[in-house]
PDB file of C-alpha atoms in Angstrom:
ATOM      1  CA  PRO A 272      15.321 -13.356  64.795  1.00 56.00           C
ATOM      2  CA  LEU A 273      13.399 -13.573  61.015  1.00 60.00           C
ATOM      3  CA  LEU A 274      16.654 -15.583  59.788  1.00 61.00           C
ATOM      4  CA  GLU A 275      16.352 -17.790  62.474  1.00 67.00           C
ATOM      5  CA  LEU A 276      12.904 -18.419  61.833  1.00 65.00           C
ATOM      6  CA  TYR A 277      13.410 -19.054  58.277  1.00 68.00           C
ATOM      7  CA  SER A 278      16.295 -21.498  58.798  1.00 69.00           C
ATOM      8  CA  GLY A 279      14.544 -23.296  61.990  1.00 77.00           C
ATOM      9  CA  ASN A 280      10.972 -23.901  60.302  1.00 87.00           C
ATOM     10  CA  PRO A 281      11.012 -26.355  57.420  1.00 92.00           C
ATOM     11  CA  ASP A 282       7.733 -25.289  56.285  1.00 94.00           C
ATOM     12  CA  VAL A 283       9.040 -21.722  55.545  1.00 92.00           C
ATOM     13  CA  GLU A 284      12.390 -23.209  54.126  1.00 91.00           C
ATOM     14  CA  GLU A 285       9.899 -25.237  51.756  1.00 94.00           C
ATOM     15  CA  ALA A 286       7.479 -22.490  50.660  1.00 95.00           C
ATOM     16  CA  LEU A 287      10.236 -19.948  50.012  1.00 92.00           C
ATOM     17  CA  TYR A 288      12.180 -22.703  47.857  1.00 93.00           C
ATOM     18  CA  TYR A 289       8.908 -23.655  45.626  1.00 96.00           C
ATOM     19  CA  PHE A 290       8.334 -19.541  45.597  1.00 96.00           C
ATOM     20  CA  GLY A 291      11.831 -18.860  44.306  1.00 95.00           C
ATOM     21  CA  ALA A 292      12.647 -22.052  42.157  1.00 96.00           C
ATOM     22  CA  VAL A 293      12.877 -21.993  38.456  1.00 94.00           C
ATOM     23  CA  GLY A 294      10.990 -24.077  36.122  1.00 93.00           C
ATOM     24  CA  ASN A 295       7.161 -24.483  36.021  1.00 94.00           C
ATOM     25  CA  ARG A 296       6.151 -20.964  37.664  1.00 96.00           C
ATOM     26  CA  TRP A 297       2.619 -22.254  37.797  1.00 96.00           C
ATOM     27  CA  GLY A 298       3.465 -25.435  39.732  1.00 96.00           C
ATOM     28  CA  ASN A 299       5.946 -23.788  42.018  1.00 97.00           C
ATOM     29  CA  LEU A 300       3.631 -21.192  43.195  1.00 98.00           C
ATOM     30  CA  TYR A 301       0.730 -24.037  43.804  1.00 97.00           C
ATOM     31  CA  LYS A 302       3.477 -25.875  45.947  1.00 97.00           C
ATOM     32  CA  ALA A 303       4.275 -22.659  47.693  1.00 97.00           C
ATOM     33  CA  PHE A 304       0.132 -22.104  48.306  1.00 98.00           C
ATOM     34  CA  GLU A 305      -0.170 -25.703  49.422  1.00 97.00           C
ATOM     35  CA  VAL A 306       2.888 -25.502  52.132  1.00 97.00           C
ATOM     36  CA  VAL A 307       1.438 -22.391  53.509  1.00 97.00           C
ATOM     37  CA  ALA A 308      -2.180 -23.789  53.630  1.00 98.00           C
ATOM     38  CA  ASP A 309      -1.167 -27.204  54.964  1.00 97.00           C
ATOM     39  CA  ALA A 310       0.852 -25.279  57.928  1.00 96.00           C
ATOM     40  CA  CYS A 311      -2.071 -22.961  58.471  1.00 96.00           C
ATOM     41  CA  GLY A 312      -4.981 -25.731  58.697  1.00 96.00           C
ATOM     42  CA  GLY A 313      -6.240 -25.441  54.893  1.00 95.00           C
ATOM     43  CA  ASP A 314      -7.436 -22.852  52.156  1.00 92.00           C
ATOM     44  CA  LYS A 315     -10.343 -21.886  54.311  1.00 95.00           C
ATOM     45  CA  GLU A 316      -7.871 -20.889  57.196  1.00 96.00           C
ATOM     46  CA  LEU A 317      -6.163 -18.523  54.953  1.00 97.00           C
ATOM     47  CA  SER A 318      -9.390 -16.541  54.143  1.00 96.00           C
ATOM     48  CA  HIS A 319     -10.543 -16.528  57.246  1.00 97.00           C
ATOM     49  CA  ARG A 320      -7.106 -14.716  58.302  1.00 97.00           C
ATOM     50  CA  LYS A 321      -7.893 -12.292  55.746  1.00 97.00           C
ATOM     51  CA  TRP A 322      -4.385 -13.170  53.868  1.00 98.00           C
ATOM     52  CA  ALA A 323      -6.547 -13.697  50.379  1.00 97.00           C
ATOM     53  CA  SER A 324     -10.544 -13.828  49.648  1.00 97.00           C
ATOM     54  CA  ARG A 325     -12.032 -17.189  48.952  1.00 96.00           C
ATOM     55  CA  ASN A 326     -12.685 -15.823  45.465  1.00 96.00           C
ATOM     56  CA  GLU A 327      -8.944 -14.898  44.926  1.00 97.00           C
ATOM     57  CA  ILE A 328      -7.969 -18.442  46.204  1.00 97.00           C
ATOM     58  CA  GLU A 329     -10.559 -20.241  44.131  1.00 96.00           C
ATOM     59  CA  ARG A 330      -9.507 -18.241  41.072  1.00 96.00           C
ATOM     60  CA  PHE A 331      -5.827 -19.267  41.882  1.00 96.00           C
ATOM     61  CA  THR A 332      -6.390 -22.751  41.907  1.00 95.00           C
ATOM     62  CA  ARG A 333      -8.780 -23.137  39.200  1.00 94.00           C
ATOM     63  CA  THR A 334      -6.097 -21.312  36.869  1.00 95.00           C
ATOM     64  CA  ALA A 335      -3.384 -23.235  37.997  1.00 95.00           C
ATOM     65  CA  ASN A 336      -5.276 -26.564  37.689  1.00 93.00           C
ATOM     66  CA  HIS A 337      -6.802 -26.273  34.689  1.00 94.00           C
ATOM     67  CA  GLN A 338      -5.131 -26.828  31.063  1.00 92.00           C
ATOM     68  CA  GLU A 339      -7.331 -24.601  29.412  1.00 90.00           C
ATOM     69  CA  ALA A 340      -6.657 -21.814  31.514  1.00 93.00           C
ATOM     70  CA  ILE A 341      -2.736 -21.933  31.002  1.00 93.00           C
ATOM     71  CA  GLY A 342      -2.035 -24.603  28.865  1.00 88.00           C
ATOM     72  CA  ALA A 343       1.026 -27.125  29.166  1.00 87.00           C
ATOM     73  CA  PHE A 344       2.020 -25.730  32.818  1.00 86.00           C
ATOM     74  CA  SER A 345      -1.157 -26.603  34.309  1.00 88.00           C
ATOM     75  CA  ARG A 346      -1.576 -29.110  37.176  1.00 89.00           C
ATOM     76  CA  HIS A 347      -3.785 -31.468  35.277  1.00 87.00           C
ATOM     77  CA  ALA A 348      -3.384 -32.688  31.880  1.00 86.00           C
ATOM     78  CA  ARG A 349      -6.991 -33.115  31.644  1.00 87.00           C
ATOM     79  CA  MET A 350     -10.031 -31.796  33.583  1.00 84.00           C
ATOM     80  CA  LYS A 351     -13.636 -32.181  32.864  1.00 86.00           C
ATOM     81  CA  ALA A 352     -14.576 -29.278  34.888  1.00 87.00           C
ATOM     82  CA  ALA A 353     -14.945 -26.201  32.930  1.00 88.00           C
ATOM     83  CA  PRO A 354     -12.075 -23.777  32.999  1.00 88.00           C
ATOM     84  CA  PRO A 355     -12.338 -20.458  35.180  1.00 91.00           C
ATOM     85  CA  ALA A 356     -14.242 -17.785  33.313  1.00 92.00           C
ATOM     86  CA  ASP A 357     -11.430 -15.226  34.441  1.00 94.00           C
ATOM     87  CA  PRO A 358      -8.132 -16.946  34.582  1.00 95.00           C
ATOM     88  CA  LEU A 359      -5.839 -15.408  37.102  1.00 96.00           C
ATOM     89  CA  PRO A 360      -2.662 -13.820  34.926  1.00 97.00           C
ATOM     90  CA  LEU A 361       0.589 -15.153  36.079  1.00 96.00           C
ATOM     91  CA  ARG A 362       1.624 -11.780  37.289  1.00 97.00           C
ATOM     92  CA  GLU A 363      -1.220 -11.592  39.492  1.00 98.00           C
ATOM     93  CA  ALA A 364      -0.833 -15.111  40.612  1.00 98.00           C
ATOM     94  CA  ASP A 365       2.495 -14.639  41.522  1.00 98.00           C
ATOM     95  CA  LEU A 366       1.544 -11.388  43.520  1.00 98.00           C
ATOM     96  CA  LEU A 367      -1.106 -13.133  45.649  1.00 98.00           C
ATOM     97  CA  ILE A 368       1.126 -16.049  46.936  1.00 98.00           C
ATOM     98  CA  ARG A 369       3.884 -13.262  47.568  1.00 97.00           C
ATOM     99  CA  GLU A 370       1.359 -11.592  49.567  1.00 97.00           C
ATOM    100  CA  ILE A 371       0.156 -15.105  51.544  1.00 97.00           C
ATOM    101  CA  LEU A 372       3.761 -16.041  52.167  1.00 95.00           C
ATOM    102  CA  ALA A 373       4.452 -12.408  53.514  1.00 92.00           C
ATOM    103  CA  ALA A 374       1.718 -12.740  55.810  1.00 94.00           C
ATOM    104  CA  TRP A 375       2.202 -16.154  56.971  1.00 94.00           C
ATOM    105  CA  VAL A 376       5.902 -15.073  57.829  1.00 90.00           C
ATOM    106  CA  LYS A 377       4.611 -11.960  59.640  1.00 89.00           C
ATOM    107  CA  SER A 378       2.453 -14.064  61.637  1.00 90.00           C
ATOM    108  CA  LEU A 379       4.853 -16.434  62.696  1.00 88.00           C
ATOM    109  CA  SER A 380       7.435 -14.003  63.756  1.00 80.00           C
ATOM    110  CA  MET A 381       4.757 -12.210  65.588  1.00 78.00           C
ATOM    111  CA  SER A 382       4.010 -15.563  67.575  1.00 73.00           C
ATOM    112  CA  HIS A 383       7.899 -16.101  68.374  1.00 62.00           C
ATOM    113  CA  ARG A 384       8.576 -12.397  69.792  1.00 57.00           C
ATOM    114  CA  GLU A 385       9.847 -12.617  73.011  1.00 49.00           C
ATOM    115  CA  PRO A 386       8.405  -9.813  75.658  1.00 49.00           C
ATOM    116  CA  GLN A 387      10.559  -6.698  75.635  1.00 47.00           C
ATOM    117  CA  PRO A 388      11.646  -5.418  79.090  1.00 48.00           C
ATOM    118  CA  GLY A 389      10.024  -2.694  80.175  1.00 47.00           C
TER     119      GLY A 389
END
Protein backbone atom coordinates (compact mmCIF):
# COMPACT_ATOMS: atom_id res chain seq x y z
CA PRO A 1 0.00 0.00 0.00
CA LEU A 2 2.80 2.48 0.75
CA LEU A 3 4.37 1.84 -2.65
CA GLU A 4 1.06 2.73 -4.29
CA LEU A 5 0.91 5.91 -2.20
CA TYR A 6 4.41 6.93 -3.24
CA SER A 7 3.84 6.28 -6.92
CA GLY A 8 0.35 7.75 -6.97
CA ASN A 9 0.94 10.99 -5.13
CA PRO A 10 2.94 13.61 -7.07
CA ASP A 11 3.66 15.59 -3.88
CA VAL A 12 5.21 12.56 -2.19
CA GLU A 13 7.21 11.74 -5.31
CA GLU A 14 8.48 15.33 -5.55
CA ALA A 15 9.36 15.65 -1.86
CA LEU A 16 11.22 12.32 -1.86
CA TYR A 17 12.99 13.26 -5.08
CA TYR A 18 14.32 16.47 -3.55
CA PHE A 19 15.21 14.77 -0.28
CA GLY A 20 17.30 12.17 -2.09
CA ALA A 21 18.75 14.41 -4.81
CA VAL A 22 22.44 15.13 -5.11
CA GLY A 23 23.77 18.64 -5.41
CA ASN A 24 23.00 21.54 -3.10
CA ARG A 25 21.87 19.65 0.00
CA TRP A 26 20.48 22.75 1.71
CA GLY A 27 18.48 23.77 -1.36
CA ASN A 28 17.14 20.26 -1.81
CA LEU A 29 16.15 19.97 1.85
CA TYR A 30 14.36 23.29 1.62
CA LYS A 31 12.49 22.22 -1.51
CA ALA A 32 11.38 18.97 0.16
CA PHE A 33 10.25 21.04 3.15
CA GLU A 34 8.31 23.42 0.87
CA VAL A 35 6.49 20.56 -0.84
CA VAL A 36 5.36 19.09 2.48
CA ALA A 37 4.42 22.47 3.96
CA ASP A 38 2.44 23.40 0.85
CA ALA A 39 0.64 20.04 0.79
CA CYS A 40 -0.30 20.41 4.47
CA GLY A 41 -1.37 24.05 4.49
CA GLY A 42 1.82 25.85 5.51
CA ASP A 43 4.63 25.88 8.06
CA LYS A 44 2.26 26.55 10.93
CA GLU A 45 0.35 23.37 10.17
CA LEU A 46 3.55 21.32 10.51
CA SER A 47 4.06 22.63 14.03
CA HIS A 48 0.35 22.30 14.79
CA ARG A 49 0.61 18.60 13.88
CA LYS A 50 3.69 18.40 16.15
CA TRP A 51 5.96 17.19 13.36
CA ALA A 52 8.41 19.98 14.25
CA SER A 53 8.35 22.91 16.62
CA ARG A 54 7.99 26.46 15.35
CA ASN A 55 11.49 27.09 16.68
CA GLU A 56 12.94 24.15 14.71
CA ILE A 57 11.21 25.29 11.53
CA GLU A 58 12.38 28.88 11.96
CA ARG A 59 15.93 27.80 12.74
CA PHE A 60 15.96 25.56 9.66
CA THR A 61 14.53 28.17 7.29
CA ARG A 62 16.70 31.01 8.60
CA THR A 63 19.82 28.87 8.33
CA ALA A 64 18.96 27.65 4.83
CA ASN A 65 18.22 31.18 3.64
CA HIS A 66 21.19 33.08 5.03
CA GLN A 67 24.56 33.34 3.30
CA GLU A 68 26.34 34.08 6.59
CA ALA A 69 24.93 30.90 8.11
CA ILE A 70 25.91 28.40 5.40
CA GLY A 71 27.77 30.33 2.71
CA ALA A 72 27.43 29.76 -1.02
CA PHE A 73 24.78 27.05 -0.62
CA SER A 74 22.25 29.38 1.01
CA ARG A 75 18.98 30.05 -0.78
CA HIS A 76 19.76 33.77 -0.94
CA ALA A 77 22.95 35.49 -2.02
CA ARG A 78 22.25 38.58 0.09
CA MET A 79 20.01 39.03 3.08
CA LYS A 80 19.69 42.19 5.13
CA ALA A 81 18.21 40.34 8.10
CA ALA A 82 20.66 39.08 10.69
CA PRO A 83 21.77 35.47 10.37
CA PRO A 84 20.43 33.03 12.94
CA ALA A 85 22.29 33.24 16.24
CA ASP A 86 22.53 29.44 16.35
CA PRO A 87 22.59 28.09 12.77
CA LEU A 88 21.29 24.57 12.33
CA PRO A 89 24.04 22.11 11.37
CA LEU A 90 23.41 20.27 8.10
CA ARG A 91 23.20 16.90 9.86
CA GLU A 92 20.41 18.22 12.11
CA ALA A 93 18.63 19.83 9.15
CA ASP A 94 18.74 16.52 7.32
CA LEU A 95 17.30 14.71 10.33
CA LEU A 96 14.57 17.34 10.83
CA ILE A 97 13.36 17.11 7.23
CA ARG A 98 13.59 13.30 7.33
CA GLU A 99 11.35 13.28 10.43
CA ILE A 100 8.86 15.70 8.86
CA LEU A 101 8.72 13.59 5.69
CA ALA A 102 8.23 10.38 7.69
CA ALA A 103 5.42 11.91 9.76
CA TRP A 104 3.73 13.26 6.64
CA VAL A 105 3.91 9.97 4.73
CA LYS A 106 2.66 8.13 7.81
CA SER A 107 -0.28 10.52 8.07
CA LEU A 108 -1.08 9.98 4.39
CA SER A 109 -0.90 6.23 4.77
CA MET A 110 -3.19 6.37 7.82
CA SER A 111 -5.76 8.41 5.89
CA HIS A 112 -5.67 5.91 3.00
CA ARG A 113 -6.13 2.76 5.04
CA GLU A 114 -9.21 0.78 4.29
CA PRO A 115 -11.25 -0.57 7.18
CA GLN A 116 -10.29 -4.12 8.05
CA PRO A 117 -13.02 -6.75 8.02
CA GLY A 118 -13.84 -7.78 11.37
